[in-house]
Amino acid sequence: MSRIAYFGPAGTFTEQAARRLAAGRELVPMETIPAALTAVRKGEAEMACVPVENSVEGPVTATLDGLAEDSPLVAVAEALLPVHFTVLTRPDVDTIRTVASHPHALAQVRNWLERNLPEATAVAASSTAAAAVAVCDGEYDAAVTAPVAAQTYPLRVLAEGVADVPDARTRFLLLSPPGPQPEPTGADRTSIVASTANRTGALAELLTELASRGINLTRLDARPIKGNFGFYRFFLDFEGHVAEARVGDALAALKRRCDVRFLGSHPRADGVRATVGATATDSDFADATRWVQAVRNGEQA
Ligand SMILES: O=C(O)C(=O)Cc1ccccc1
């Protein structure tokens, strides 16, 4: 059976996403996001499941950096999970002085903590489930976790359904080494990372390549290139699939301009169909290519 490495330990939100994306496969928890990616790069797992962005806190930077560096991995599927939290404590604790969780989780329950546990100090843990493990071990008094952690660890539920922003969601990716793409569905997302020269208009030119081909951008993040202060990589997600003419044409144009790494084309979890700009359909591109060929052959002008 193929192994799927996921950002663990058991009881993380990512485990729930991995169960949805890779049902029936062997799921192997990894302590960190880089460790999950490394397991795939070393061939110890076939794929990895990791969080990539959150509707409240934005990008998961360990995932973005991990995708830009080292050997390429591509996203073949994504899951979108609603994120509300459970607060767990040991049955013997009566005063909560410390609350641990993943920084993204702490950021999403800040108001709740201020109102309900104003005396408690928030402590960052590597994941929500790692915080639960630390509470079991007596390191901290409470953990902000995924609901499933209440079934995974012998802890007492202090509060459920905790979320400062009611409709918060996190998107997760299933990553594999480069290989055949999932088939286009009409509701796909393509992701790339581009490093441009640091000069006037460089980013605007990249965006224009997409806009002029009728491609709708869904996310843009900048991350510093480490060891090179003031220089950035740009992570771009946009509607469409590499198999579609407008996307292939845009990727070729970007490749001529700068350093580009393809991070995959896969169906969107929300099923939102791509809006294709007028004159940017596959048949528009095919007609134009045929005309150029005919001109070259001296058959048309
Ligand atoms: O720590 C977890 O459970 C994760 O899977 C990462 C995470 C943290 C906070 C919200 C969503 C995902």
PDB file of C-alpha atoms in Angstrom, residues 205-216 239 244-254 256-257 275-281 285:
ATOM      1  CA  GLU A 205       5.117  42.438 -16.399  1.00  0.00           C
ATOM      2  CA  LEU A 206       4.552  38.940 -14.982  1.00  0.00           C
ATOM      3  CA  LEU A 207       0.994  39.800 -14.004  1.00  0.00           C
ATOM      4  CA  THR A 208       0.362  41.337 -17.415  1.00  0.00           C
ATOM      5  CA  GLU A 209       1.346  38.047 -19.111  1.00  0.00           C
ATOM      6  CA  LEU A 210      -1.521  36.384 -17.193  1.00  0.00           C
ATOM      7  CA  ALA A 211      -4.016  39.224 -17.562  1.00  0.00           C
ATOM      8  CA  SER A 212      -3.468  39.583 -21.305  1.00  0.00           C
ATOM      9  CA  ARG A 213      -4.307  35.884 -21.756  1.00  0.00           C
ATOM     10  CA  GLY A 214      -7.572  36.207 -19.807  1.00  0.00           C
ATOM     11  CA  ILE A 215      -6.251  34.306 -16.771  1.00  0.00           C
ATOM     12  CA  ASN A 216      -7.745  35.098 -13.361  1.00  0.00           C
ATOM     13  CA  GLU A 239      -7.484  29.630 -12.630  1.00  0.00           C
ATOM     14  CA  GLU A 244      -5.253  24.595 -21.624  1.00  0.00           C
ATOM     15  CA  ALA A 245      -3.823  26.788 -24.368  1.00  0.00           C
ATOM     16  CA  ARG A 246      -3.988  30.130 -22.544  1.00  0.00           C
ATOM     17  CA  VAL A 247      -2.216  28.683 -19.476  1.00  0.00           C
ATOM     18  CA  GLY A 248       0.491  26.914 -21.506  1.00  0.00           C
ATOM     19  CA  ASP A 249       1.058  30.086 -23.524  1.00  0.00           C
ATOM     20  CA  ALA A 250       1.319  32.213 -20.351  1.00  0.00           C
ATOM     21  CA  LEU A 251       3.755  29.761 -18.720  1.00  0.00           C
ATOM     22  CA  ALA A 252       5.960  29.844 -21.825  1.00  0.00           C
ATOM     23  CA  ALA A 253       5.934  33.659 -21.754  1.00  0.00           C
ATOM     24  CA  LEU A 254       6.859  33.720 -18.038  1.00  0.00           C
ATOM     25  CA  ARG A 256      11.193  33.501 -21.204  1.00  0.00           C
ATOM     26  CA  ARG A 257      11.177  36.356 -18.699  1.00  0.00           C
ATOM     27  CA  THR A 275     -13.531  32.437 -15.963  1.00  0.00           C
ATOM     28  CA  VAL A 276     -11.859  32.511 -19.376  1.00  0.00           C
ATOM     29  CA  GLY A 277     -11.259  35.956 -20.821  1.00  0.00           C
ATOM     30  CA  ALA A 278     -12.944  36.744 -24.139  1.00  0.00           C
ATOM     31  CA  THR A 279     -10.693  35.579 -27.025  1.00  0.00           C
ATOM     32  CA  ALA A 280      -8.695  33.246 -24.711  1.00  0.00           C
ATOM     33  CA  THR A 281     -10.433  29.880 -25.223  1.00  0.00           C
ATOM     34  CA  PHE A 285      -5.638  29.906 -29.623  1.00  0.00           C
TER      35      PHE A 285
END
